[in-house]
Amino acid sequence: MRILFLGDLVGRVGRTAVIEQLPELVESNQLDFVIVNGENAASGFGITETILQDVLDAGADVVTTGNHVWDQRDTLVYIERQDRLLRPVNYPSGTPGRGAHLFTARNGARVMVANVMGRVYMDALDDPFAAIDNVINGCPLGDVADAIIVDMHAEATSEKQAMGHFLDGRVSLVVGTHTHVPTADHQILENGTAYMSDAGMCGAYDSVLGMDKEEPVNRFQRKIPSSRFTPATGDPTICGVAIETDDRTGLAERVAPLRIGGRLEPVFPSFWPNGV
């Protein structure tokens, strides 16, 4: 099975690039399943229901989030009727929405997607390891699920790496989000789980994490805010990670980063039909 995960959408630049280019990526590369982290899609803070539907209509099968999931207050309401929008599974019991769900891919395969948030330098939610362990135990790979993708939304790379090794051999992919900078550590771990510390973002990389540079630089220098953070409007770059899984085990056979457009060096999975 061929699966694509795209990093955090940031503002109009990021969401427009994905909405315009994802349909062709899906068709030309025969993608079976697509996950997009959309928590910064609405002016950099949260995601509206309209934007969510636009991303789904473009070819995303699931949209994950993170610490900005509730920045658009309407999300507390509409997330209950949008089962393809996930919030971190380790929010306390009773929080609206869901953190994991079993979906059907284009090829008919069963794909479990789980969204979990770290606790190091983040809001202190419930234990992410216990929460994800409960999800996986209830939907084991190769039995109930043909593939399992975990979006680990966290600040610390050590916490993300620990989650990767904790789930090694039990899921298809553990991919980090939140820091918006694509890492070069994509790999298949010892027991067959693909891993990448951060998928990067979909947005303008001539920026500070997708935001216009002036205000973040000002705050680092003066420690005094002078205006709101606003998403940058430069050339868009789409960043993510692609995997191919074994149809029998659900574990990863290949993993590679994806980078399209902007100032970063373009990278395309060589195992895709139009790969280089």
PDB file of C-alpha atoms in Angstrom:
ATOM      1  CA  MET A   1       0.000   0.000   0.000  1.00  0.00           C
ATOM      2  CA  ARG A   2       1.269   3.476  -0.884  1.00  0.00           C
ATOM      3  CA  ILE A   3       0.671   6.124   1.810  1.00  0.00           C
ATOM      4  CA  LEU A   4       1.492   9.844   1.930  1.00  0.00           C
ATOM      5  CA  PHE A   5       1.633  12.005   5.052  1.00  0.00           C
ATOM      6  CA  LEU A   6       1.874  15.804   4.671  1.00  0.00           C
ATOM      7  CA  GLY A   7       3.173  18.065   7.457  1.00  0.00           C
ATOM      8  CA  ASP A   8       1.375  20.974   9.091  1.00  0.00           C
ATOM      9  CA  LEU A   9      -0.542  23.248   6.702  1.00  0.00           C
ATOM     10  CA  VAL A  10       0.313  26.868   7.537  1.00  0.00           C
ATOM     11  CA  GLY A  11      -2.035  29.593   6.357  1.00  0.00           C
ATOM     12  CA  ARG A  12      -3.328  30.312   2.878  1.00  0.00           C
ATOM     13  CA  VAL A  13       0.002  29.551   1.177  1.00  0.00           C
ATOM     14  CA  GLY A  14       0.186  26.038   2.605  1.00  0.00           C
ATOM     15  CA  ARG A  15      -3.430  25.053   2.196  1.00  0.00           C
ATOM     16  CA  THR A  16      -3.675  26.449  -1.349  1.00  0.00           C
ATOM     17  CA  ALA A  17      -0.574  24.545  -2.439  1.00  0.00           C
ATOM     18  CA  VAL A  18      -1.942  21.280  -1.058  1.00  0.00           C
ATOM     19  CA  ILE A  19      -5.463  21.780  -2.360  1.00  0.00           C
ATOM     20  CA  GLU A  20      -4.136  22.558  -5.846  1.00  0.00           C
ATOM     21  CA  GLN A  21      -1.438  19.873  -6.070  1.00  0.00           C
ATOM     22  CA  LEU A  22      -2.749  16.951  -4.045  1.00  0.00           C
ATOM     23  CA  PRO A  23      -5.220  15.653  -6.660  1.00  0.00           C
ATOM     24  CA  GLU A  24      -2.404  15.227  -9.204  1.00  0.00           C
ATOM     25  CA  LEU A  25      -0.115  13.644  -6.600  1.00  0.00           C
ATOM     26  CA  VAL A  26      -2.795  11.097  -5.742  1.00  0.00           C
ATOM     27  CA  GLU A  27      -3.599  10.244  -9.336  1.00  0.00           C
ATOM     28  CA  SER A  28      -0.132  10.189 -10.886  1.00  0.00           C
ATOM     29  CA  ASN A  29       1.442   8.239  -8.020  1.00  0.00           C
ATOM     30  CA  GLN A  30      -1.449   5.864  -7.399  1.00  0.00           C
ATOM     31  CA  LEU A  31      -1.673   6.783  -3.728  1.00  0.00           C
ATOM     32  CA  ASP A  32      -3.901   4.576  -1.630  1.00  0.00           C
ATOM     33  CA  PHE A  33      -4.183   6.813   1.421  1.00  0.00           C
ATOM     34  CA  VAL A  34      -3.310  10.413   2.367  1.00  0.00           C
ATOM     35  CA  ILE A  35      -3.056  12.040   5.805  1.00  0.00           C
ATOM     36  CA  VAL A  36      -2.573  15.795   6.270  1.00  0.00           C
ATOM     37  CA  ASN A  37      -1.877  17.656   9.501  1.00  0.00           C
ATOM     38  CA  GLY A  38      -4.104  20.734   9.251  1.00  0.00           C
ATOM     39  CA  GLU A  39      -3.858  22.413  12.646  1.00  0.00           C
ATOM     40  CA  ASN A  40      -2.390  25.693  11.327  1.00  0.00           C
ATOM     41  CA  ALA A  41      -4.482  25.944   8.164  1.00  0.00           C
ATOM     42  CA  ALA A  42      -6.723  28.869   9.181  1.00  0.00           C
ATOM     43  CA  SER A  43      -4.453  31.941   9.260  1.00  0.00           C
ATOM     44  CA  GLY A  44      -1.907  29.831  11.134  1.00  0.00           C
ATOM     45  CA  PHE A  45      -4.218  28.915  14.004  1.00  0.00           C
ATOM     46  CA  GLY A  46      -6.585  25.944  13.868  1.00  0.00           C
ATOM     47  CA  ILE A  47      -8.766  24.808  10.987  1.00  0.00           C
ATOM     48  CA  THR A  48     -12.283  25.834   9.968  1.00  0.00           C
ATOM     49  CA  GLU A  49     -14.855  23.356   8.726  1.00  0.00           C
ATOM     50  CA  THR A  50     -14.786  24.943   5.255  1.00  0.00           C
ATOM     51  CA  ILE A  51     -11.009  24.555   4.974  1.00  0.00           C
ATOM     52  CA  LEU A  52     -11.237  21.020   6.319  1.00  0.00           C
ATOM     53  CA  GLN A  53     -13.743  20.082   3.621  1.00  0.00           C
ATOM     54  CA  ASP A  54     -11.592  21.683   0.910  1.00  0.00           C
ATOM     55  CA  VAL A  55      -8.585  19.588   2.002  1.00  0.00           C
ATOM     56  CA  LEU A  56     -10.676  16.416   2.105  1.00  0.00           C
ATOM     57  CA  ASP A  57     -12.170  17.161  -1.313  1.00  0.00           C
ATOM     58  CA  ALA A  58      -8.630  17.598  -2.704  1.00  0.00           C
ATOM     59  CA  GLY A  59      -7.764  14.016  -1.801  1.00  0.00           C
ATOM     60  CA  ALA A  60      -6.878  13.844   1.891  1.00  0.00           C
ATOM     61  CA  ASP A  61      -8.484  10.889   3.638  1.00  0.00           C
ATOM     62  CA  VAL A  62      -7.822  12.159   7.173  1.00  0.00           C
ATOM     63  CA  VAL A  63      -6.776  15.467   8.732  1.00  0.00           C
ATOM     64  CA  THR A  64      -4.865  15.399  12.019  1.00  0.00           C
ATOM     65  CA  THR A  65      -4.194  18.274  14.413  1.00  0.00           C
ATOM     66  CA  GLY A  66      -2.318  19.053  17.633  1.00  0.00           C
ATOM     67  CA  ASN A  67      -2.076  21.797  20.224  1.00  0.00           C
ATOM     68  CA  HIS A  68      -3.848  24.345  17.970  1.00  0.00           C
ATOM     69  CA  VAL A  69      -6.884  22.144  17.383  1.00  0.00           C
ATOM     70  CA  TRP A  70      -9.247  24.392  19.396  1.00  0.00           C
ATOM     71  CA  ASP A  71      -7.956  27.774  18.141  1.00  0.00           C
ATOM     72  CA  GLN A  72     -11.068  28.051  15.967  1.00  0.00           C
ATOM     73  CA  ARG A  73     -13.781  27.800  18.600  1.00  0.00           C
ATOM     74  CA  ASP A  74     -16.327  26.306  16.185  1.00  0.00           C
ATOM     75  CA  THR A  75     -14.143  23.199  16.045  1.00  0.00           C
ATOM     76  CA  LEU A  76     -15.542  22.154  19.432  1.00  0.00           C
ATOM     77  CA  VAL A  77     -18.898  21.774  17.696  1.00  0.00           C
ATOM     78  CA  TYR A  78     -18.201  20.604  14.160  1.00  0.00           C
ATOM     79  CA  ILE A  79     -15.559  18.016  15.113  1.00  0.00           C
ATOM     80  CA  GLU A  80     -18.394  15.841  16.416  1.00  0.00           C
ATOM     81  CA  ARG A  81     -19.849  15.484  12.920  1.00  0.00           C
ATOM     82  CA  GLN A  82     -16.525  15.313  11.062  1.00  0.00           C
ATOM     83  CA  ASP A  83     -15.129  11.839  11.687  1.00  0.00           C
ATOM     84  CA  ARG A  84     -12.196  12.488   9.324  1.00  0.00           C
ATOM     85  CA  LEU A  85     -10.812  15.230  11.586  1.00  0.00           C
ATOM     86  CA  LEU A  86      -8.754  13.898  14.495  1.00  0.00           C
ATOM     87  CA  ARG A  87      -7.556  15.630  17.656  1.00  0.00           C
ATOM     88  CA  PRO A  88      -4.883  14.153  19.950  1.00  0.00           C
ATOM     89  CA  VAL A  89      -6.096  10.923  21.491  1.00  0.00           C
ATOM     90  CA  ASN A  90      -4.625  11.744  24.905  1.00  0.00           C
ATOM     91  CA  TYR A  91      -6.967  14.640  25.631  1.00  0.00           C
ATOM     92  CA  PRO A  92      -8.988  13.888  28.796  1.00  0.00           C
ATOM     93  CA  SER A  93     -12.049  11.683  28.594  1.00  0.00           C
ATOM     94  CA  GLY A  94     -15.090  13.661  27.475  1.00  0.00           C
ATOM     95  CA  THR A  95     -13.195  15.974  25.099  1.00  0.00           C
ATOM     96  CA  PRO A  96     -15.163  16.441  21.839  1.00  0.00           C
ATOM     97  CA  GLY A  97     -14.079  14.470  18.793  1.00  0.00           C
ATOM     98  CA  ARG A  98     -11.874  11.429  18.468  1.00  0.00           C
ATOM     99  CA  GLY A  99      -8.157  10.797  18.467  1.00  0.00           C
ATOM    100  CA  ALA A 100      -8.030   7.606  16.409  1.00  0.00           C
ATOM    101  CA  HIS A 101     -10.216   5.888  13.850  1.00  0.00           C
ATOM    102  CA  LEU A 102     -10.174   3.028  11.354  1.00  0.00           C
ATOM    103  CA  PHE A 103     -10.614   4.203   7.760  1.00  0.00           C
ATOM    104  CA  THR A 104     -10.937   2.504   4.376  1.00  0.00           C
ATOM    105  CA  ALA A 105      -8.251   3.246   1.772  1.00  0.00           C
ATOM    106  CA  ARG A 106      -8.819   3.598  -1.966  1.00  0.00           C
ATOM    107  CA  ASN A 107      -7.685   0.002  -2.459  1.00  0.00           C
ATOM    108  CA  GLY A 108     -10.092  -1.263   0.190  1.00  0.00           C
ATOM    109  CA  ALA A 109      -7.450  -1.731   2.898  1.00  0.00           C
ATOM    110  CA  ARG A 110      -8.170  -0.880   6.531  1.00  0.00           C
ATOM    111  CA  VAL A 111      -6.028   2.013   7.821  1.00  0.00           C
ATOM    112  CA  MET A 112      -5.924   3.063  11.462  1.00  0.00           C
ATOM    113  CA  VAL A 113      -4.818   6.659  11.988  1.00  0.00           C
ATOM    114  CA  ALA A 114      -3.986   7.905  15.472  1.00  0.00           C
ATOM    115  CA  ASN A 115      -3.116  11.452  16.525  1.00  0.00           C
ATOM    116  CA  VAL A 116      -1.229  11.820  19.825  1.00  0.00           C
ATOM    117  CA  MET A 117       0.449  14.793  21.502  1.00  0.00           C
ATOM    118  CA  GLY A 118       3.683  14.817  23.469  1.00  0.00           C
ATOM    119  CA  ARG A 119       4.097  16.364  26.908  1.00  0.00           C
ATOM    120  CA  VAL A 120       7.682  17.709  26.867  1.00  0.00           C
ATOM    121  CA  TYR A 121       7.465  21.525  26.528  1.00  0.00           C
ATOM    122  CA  MET A 122       3.783  21.100  25.607  1.00  0.00           C
ATOM    123  CA  ASP A 123       0.449  21.314  27.428  1.00  0.00           C
ATOM    124  CA  ALA A 124       0.354  18.467  29.934  1.00  0.00           C
ATOM    125  CA  LEU A 125      -2.201  16.038  28.523  1.00  0.00           C
ATOM    126  CA  ASP A 126      -2.674  12.409  29.539  1.00  0.00           C
ATOM    127  CA  ASP A 127       0.195   9.955  29.050  1.00  0.00           C
ATOM    128  CA  PRO A 128       0.724   9.672  25.260  1.00  0.00           C
ATOM    129  CA  PHE A 129       2.379   6.252  25.540  1.00  0.00           C
ATOM    130  CA  ALA A 130      -0.480   4.713  27.516  1.00  0.00           C
ATOM    131  CA  ALA A 131      -3.060   6.351  25.240  1.00  0.00           C
ATOM    132  CA  ILE A 132      -1.517   5.077  22.012  1.00  0.00           C
ATOM    133  CA  ASP A 133      -0.856   1.659  23.523  1.00  0.00           C
ATOM    134  CA  ASN A 134      -4.576   1.377  24.240  1.00  0.00           C
ATOM    135  CA  VAL A 135      -5.400   2.261  20.615  1.00  0.00           C
ATOM    136  CA  ILE A 136      -2.966  -0.266  19.146  1.00  0.00           C
ATOM    137  CA  ASN A 137      -4.017  -3.064  21.494  1.00  0.00           C
ATOM    138  CA  GLY A 138      -7.606  -2.588  20.371  1.00  0.00           C
ATOM    139  CA  CYS A 139      -6.723  -2.550  16.669  1.00  0.00           C
ATOM    140  CA  PRO A 140      -3.635  -4.718  16.091  1.00  0.00           C
ATOM    141  CA  LEU A 141      -1.667  -4.428  12.869  1.00  0.00           C
ATOM    142  CA  GLY A 142      -2.128  -7.366  10.507  1.00  0.00           C
ATOM    143  CA  ASP A 143      -5.343  -8.390  12.231  1.00  0.00           C
ATOM    144  CA  VAL A 144      -7.868  -5.559  12.493  1.00  0.00           C
ATOM    145  CA  ALA A 145      -5.782  -2.999  10.577  1.00  0.00           C
ATOM    146  CA  ASP A 146      -3.803  -3.405   7.342  1.00  0.00           C
ATOM    147  CA  ALA A 147      -1.775  -0.278   8.172  1.00  0.00           C
ATOM    148  CA  ILE A 148      -1.423   1.997  11.207  1.00  0.00           C
ATOM    149  CA  ILE A 149      -0.179   5.593  10.985  1.00  0.00           C
ATOM    150  CA  VAL A 150       0.665   7.603  14.109  1.00  0.00           C
ATOM    151  CA  ASP A 151       1.017  11.397  14.019  1.00  0.00           C
ATOM    152  CA  MET A 152       3.177  12.246  17.055  1.00  0.00           C
ATOM    153  CA  HIS A 153       2.611  15.974  17.571  1.00  0.00           C
ATOM    154  CA  ALA A 154       5.446  16.972  19.882  1.00  0.00           C
ATOM    155  CA  GLU A 155       8.224  19.471  20.514  1.00  0.00           C
ATOM    156  CA  ALA A 156      11.060  17.225  21.699  1.00  0.00           C
ATOM    157  CA  THR A 157      12.729  14.928  19.179  1.00  0.00           C
ATOM    158  CA  SER A 158      13.677  12.623  22.061  1.00  0.00           C
ATOM    159  CA  GLU A 159      10.010  12.075  22.908  1.00  0.00           C
ATOM    160  CA  LYS A 160       9.212  11.424  19.253  1.00  0.00           C
ATOM    161  CA  GLN A 161      12.080   8.937  18.930  1.00  0.00           C
ATOM    162  CA  ALA A 162      10.975   7.187  22.112  1.00  0.00           C
ATOM    163  CA  MET A 163       7.477   6.818  20.660  1.00  0.00           C
ATOM    164  CA  GLY A 164       8.927   5.384  17.462  1.00  0.00           C
ATOM    165  CA  HIS A 165      10.845   2.689  19.328  1.00  0.00           C
ATOM    166  CA  PHE A 166       7.899   2.062  21.669  1.00  0.00           C
ATOM    167  CA  LEU A 167       5.699   1.268  18.654  1.00  0.00           C
ATOM    168  CA  ASP A 168       8.349  -0.390  16.466  1.00  0.00           C
ATOM    169  CA  GLY A 169       6.917  -3.532  14.890  1.00  0.00           C
ATOM    170  CA  ARG A 170       3.342  -2.643  15.876  1.00  0.00           C
ATOM    171  CA  VAL A 171       2.572   0.215  13.464  1.00  0.00           C
ATOM    172  CA  SER A 172       3.447   1.131   9.878  1.00  0.00           C
ATOM    173  CA  LEU A 173       4.642   4.701  10.463  1.00  0.00           C
ATOM    174  CA  VAL A 174       5.391   7.050  13.347  1.00  0.00           C
ATOM    175  CA  VAL A 175       5.860  10.592  12.031  1.00  0.00           C
ATOM    176  CA  GLY A 176       6.438  13.749  14.029  1.00  0.00           C
ATOM    177  CA  THR A 177       4.673  17.061  13.479  1.00  0.00           C
ATOM    178  CA  HIS A 178       4.598  20.474  15.240  1.00  0.00           C
ATOM    179  CA  THR A 179       8.133  21.840  14.729  1.00  0.00           C
ATOM    180  CA  HIS A 180       7.557  22.628  11.015  1.00  0.00           C
ATOM    181  CA  VAL A 181      11.147  21.776  10.028  1.00  0.00           C
ATOM    182  CA  PRO A 182      11.664  18.601   7.933  1.00  0.00           C
ATOM    183  CA  THR A 183      14.238  16.277   9.464  1.00  0.00           C
ATOM    184  CA  ALA A 184      16.673  14.043   7.581  1.00  0.00           C
ATOM    185  CA  ASP A 185      16.276  10.966   9.787  1.00  0.00           C
ATOM    186  CA  HIS A 186      13.669   9.013   7.806  1.00  0.00           C
ATOM    187  CA  GLN A 187      14.323   5.312   8.362  1.00  0.00           C
ATOM    188  CA  ILE A 188      12.774   1.928   8.921  1.00  0.00           C
ATOM    189  CA  LEU A 189      13.359   0.860  12.512  1.00  0.00           C
ATOM    190  CA  GLU A 190      14.617  -2.558  13.554  1.00  0.00           C
ATOM    191  CA  ASN A 191      11.218  -4.238  13.677  1.00  0.00           C
ATOM    192  CA  GLY A 192       9.733  -2.691  10.530  1.00  0.00           C
ATOM    193  CA  THR A 193       8.136   0.606  11.519  1.00  0.00           C
ATOM    194  CA  ALA A 194       8.934   3.634   9.341  1.00  0.00           C
ATOM    195  CA  TYR A 195       9.955   6.722  11.305  1.00  0.00           C
ATOM    196  CA  MET A 196      10.671  10.424  10.763  1.00  0.00           C
ATOM    197  CA  SER A 197      11.104  12.977  13.565  1.00  0.00           C
ATOM    198  CA  ASP A 198       9.288  15.747  11.708  1.00  0.00           C
ATOM    199  CA  ALA A 199       7.544  15.801   8.348  1.00  0.00           C
ATOM    200  CA  GLY A 200       8.012  19.559   8.055  1.00  0.00           C
ATOM    201  CA  MET A 201       5.226  21.890   6.975  1.00  0.00           C
ATOM    202  CA  CYS A 202       3.290  22.919   3.917  1.00  0.00           C
ATOM    203  CA  GLY A 203       3.761  26.670   3.704  1.00  0.00           C
ATOM    204  CA  ALA A 204       6.247  29.437   2.941  1.00  0.00           C
ATOM    205  CA  TYR A 205       9.735  28.438   4.129  1.00  0.00           C
ATOM    206  CA  ASP A 206      11.061  31.996   3.706  1.00  0.00           C
ATOM    207  CA  SER A 207       9.630  32.576   7.164  1.00  0.00           C
ATOM    208  CA  VAL A 208       9.889  31.620  10.813  1.00  0.00           C
ATOM    209  CA  LEU A 209       7.961  28.336  10.982  1.00  0.00           C
ATOM    210  CA  GLY A 210       5.582  29.588   8.308  1.00  0.00           C
ATOM    211  CA  MET A 211       4.992  32.985   9.915  1.00  0.00           C
ATOM    212  CA  ASP A 212       6.077  36.344   8.538  1.00  0.00           C
ATOM    213  CA  LYS A 213       9.641  36.887   9.787  1.00  0.00           C
ATOM    214  CA  GLU A 214       9.418  40.397  11.235  1.00  0.00           C
ATOM    215  CA  GLU A 215       7.348  39.755  14.351  1.00  0.00           C
ATOM    216  CA  PRO A 216       9.090  36.542  15.540  1.00  0.00           C
ATOM    217  CA  VAL A 217      12.504  38.186  15.086  1.00  0.00           C
ATOM    218  CA  ASN A 218      11.255  41.249  16.981  1.00  0.00           C
ATOM    219  CA  ARG A 219      10.037  39.161  19.902  1.00  0.00           C
ATOM    220  CA  PHE A 220      13.318  37.282  20.172  1.00  0.00           C
ATOM    221  CA  GLN A 221      15.194  40.588  20.217  1.00  0.00           C
ATOM    222  CA  ARG A 222      12.951  42.752  22.409  1.00  0.00           C
ATOM    223  CA  LYS A 223      10.779  40.226  24.302  1.00  0.00           C
ATOM    224  CA  ILE A 224       7.834  42.524  23.613  1.00  0.00           C
ATOM    225  CA  PRO A 225       5.080  41.690  21.096  1.00  0.00           C
ATOM    226  CA  SER A 226       4.349  44.471  18.632  1.00  0.00           C
ATOM    227  CA  SER A 227       1.761  42.704  16.476  1.00  0.00           C
ATOM    228  CA  ARG A 228       0.120  39.355  15.854  1.00  0.00           C
ATOM    229  CA  PHE A 229       1.858  36.484  14.122  1.00  0.00           C
ATOM    230  CA  THR A 230       0.680  36.302  10.514  1.00  0.00           C
ATOM    231  CA  PRO A 231       1.394  33.536   7.996  1.00  0.00           C
ATOM    232  CA  ALA A 232       4.095  34.319   5.451  1.00  0.00           C
ATOM    233  CA  THR A 233       3.141  34.841   1.800  1.00  0.00           C
ATOM    234  CA  GLY A 234       6.224  33.580  -0.044  1.00  0.00           C
ATOM    235  CA  ASP A 235       6.734  30.672  -2.403  1.00  0.00           C
ATOM    236  CA  PRO A 236       4.906  27.545  -1.164  1.00  0.00           C
ATOM    237  CA  THR A 237       6.656  24.306  -0.299  1.00  0.00           C
ATOM    238  CA  ILE A 238       4.895  20.998   0.294  1.00  0.00           C
ATOM    239  CA  CYS A 239       6.704  18.721   2.757  1.00  0.00           C
ATOM    240  CA  GLY A 240       5.873  15.247   3.986  1.00  0.00           C
ATOM    241  CA  VAL A 241       6.874  11.611   4.055  1.00  0.00           C
ATOM    242  CA  ALA A 242       5.830   8.661   1.884  1.00  0.00           C
ATOM    243  CA  ILE A 243       5.850   4.962   2.695  1.00  0.00           C
ATOM    244  CA  GLU A 244       5.034   1.691   1.024  1.00  0.00           C
ATOM    245  CA  THR A 245       3.839  -1.125   3.247  1.00  0.00           C
ATOM    246  CA  ASP A 246       3.885  -4.894   2.971  1.00  0.00           C
ATOM    247  CA  ASP A 247       0.340  -6.061   2.175  1.00  0.00           C
ATOM    248  CA  ARG A 248       0.799  -9.122   4.391  1.00  0.00           C
ATOM    249  CA  THR A 249       2.279  -7.582   7.561  1.00  0.00           C
ATOM    250  CA  GLY A 250       1.401  -3.894   7.272  1.00  0.00           C
ATOM    251  CA  LEU A 251       4.979  -2.956   8.129  1.00  0.00           C
ATOM    252  CA  ALA A 252       7.034  -0.528   6.059  1.00  0.00           C
ATOM    253  CA  GLU A 253       9.058  -1.686   3.067  1.00  0.00           C
ATOM    254  CA  ARG A 254      10.151   1.774   1.887  1.00  0.00           C
ATOM    255  CA  VAL A 255      10.177   5.301   3.305  1.00  0.00           C
ATOM    256  CA  ALA A 256      11.239   8.615   1.757  1.00  0.00           C
ATOM    257  CA  PRO A 257      10.674  12.334   2.325  1.00  0.00           C
ATOM    258  CA  LEU A 258       8.692  14.517  -0.086  1.00  0.00           C
ATOM    259  CA  ARG A 259       9.512  18.168  -0.791  1.00  0.00           C
ATOM    260  CA  ILE A 260       7.983  20.092  -3.674  1.00  0.00           C
ATOM    261  CA  GLY A 261       8.440  23.765  -4.569  1.00  0.00           C
ATOM    262  CA  GLY A 262       9.895  26.737  -2.748  1.00  0.00           C
ATOM    263  CA  ARG A 263      13.562  27.268  -1.941  1.00  0.00           C
ATOM    264  CA  LEU A 264      14.306  23.894  -0.384  1.00  0.00           C
ATOM    265  CA  GLU A 265      15.974  21.262  -2.518  1.00  0.00           C
ATOM    266  CA  PRO A 266      13.198  19.194  -4.140  1.00  0.00           C
ATOM    267  CA  VAL A 267      12.972  15.596  -2.988  1.00  0.00           C
ATOM    268  CA  PHE A 268      10.658  12.982  -4.457  1.00  0.00           C
ATOM    269  CA  PRO A 269      10.254   9.309  -3.457  1.00  0.00           C
ATOM    270  CA  SER A 270      12.141   7.227  -6.009  1.00  0.00           C
ATOM    271  CA  PHE A 271       9.727   4.316  -5.539  1.00  0.00           C
ATOM    272  CA  TRP A 272       6.754   6.316  -6.833  1.00  0.00           C
ATOM    273  CA  PRO A 273       5.817   5.905 -10.525  1.00  0.00           C
ATOM    274  CA  ASN A 274       7.041   9.421 -11.421  1.00  0.00           C
ATOM    275  CA  GLY A 275       9.866   9.395  -8.877  1.00  0.00           C
ATOM    276  CA  VAL A 276      13.390  10.513  -9.724  1.00  0.00           C
TER     277      VAL A 276
END
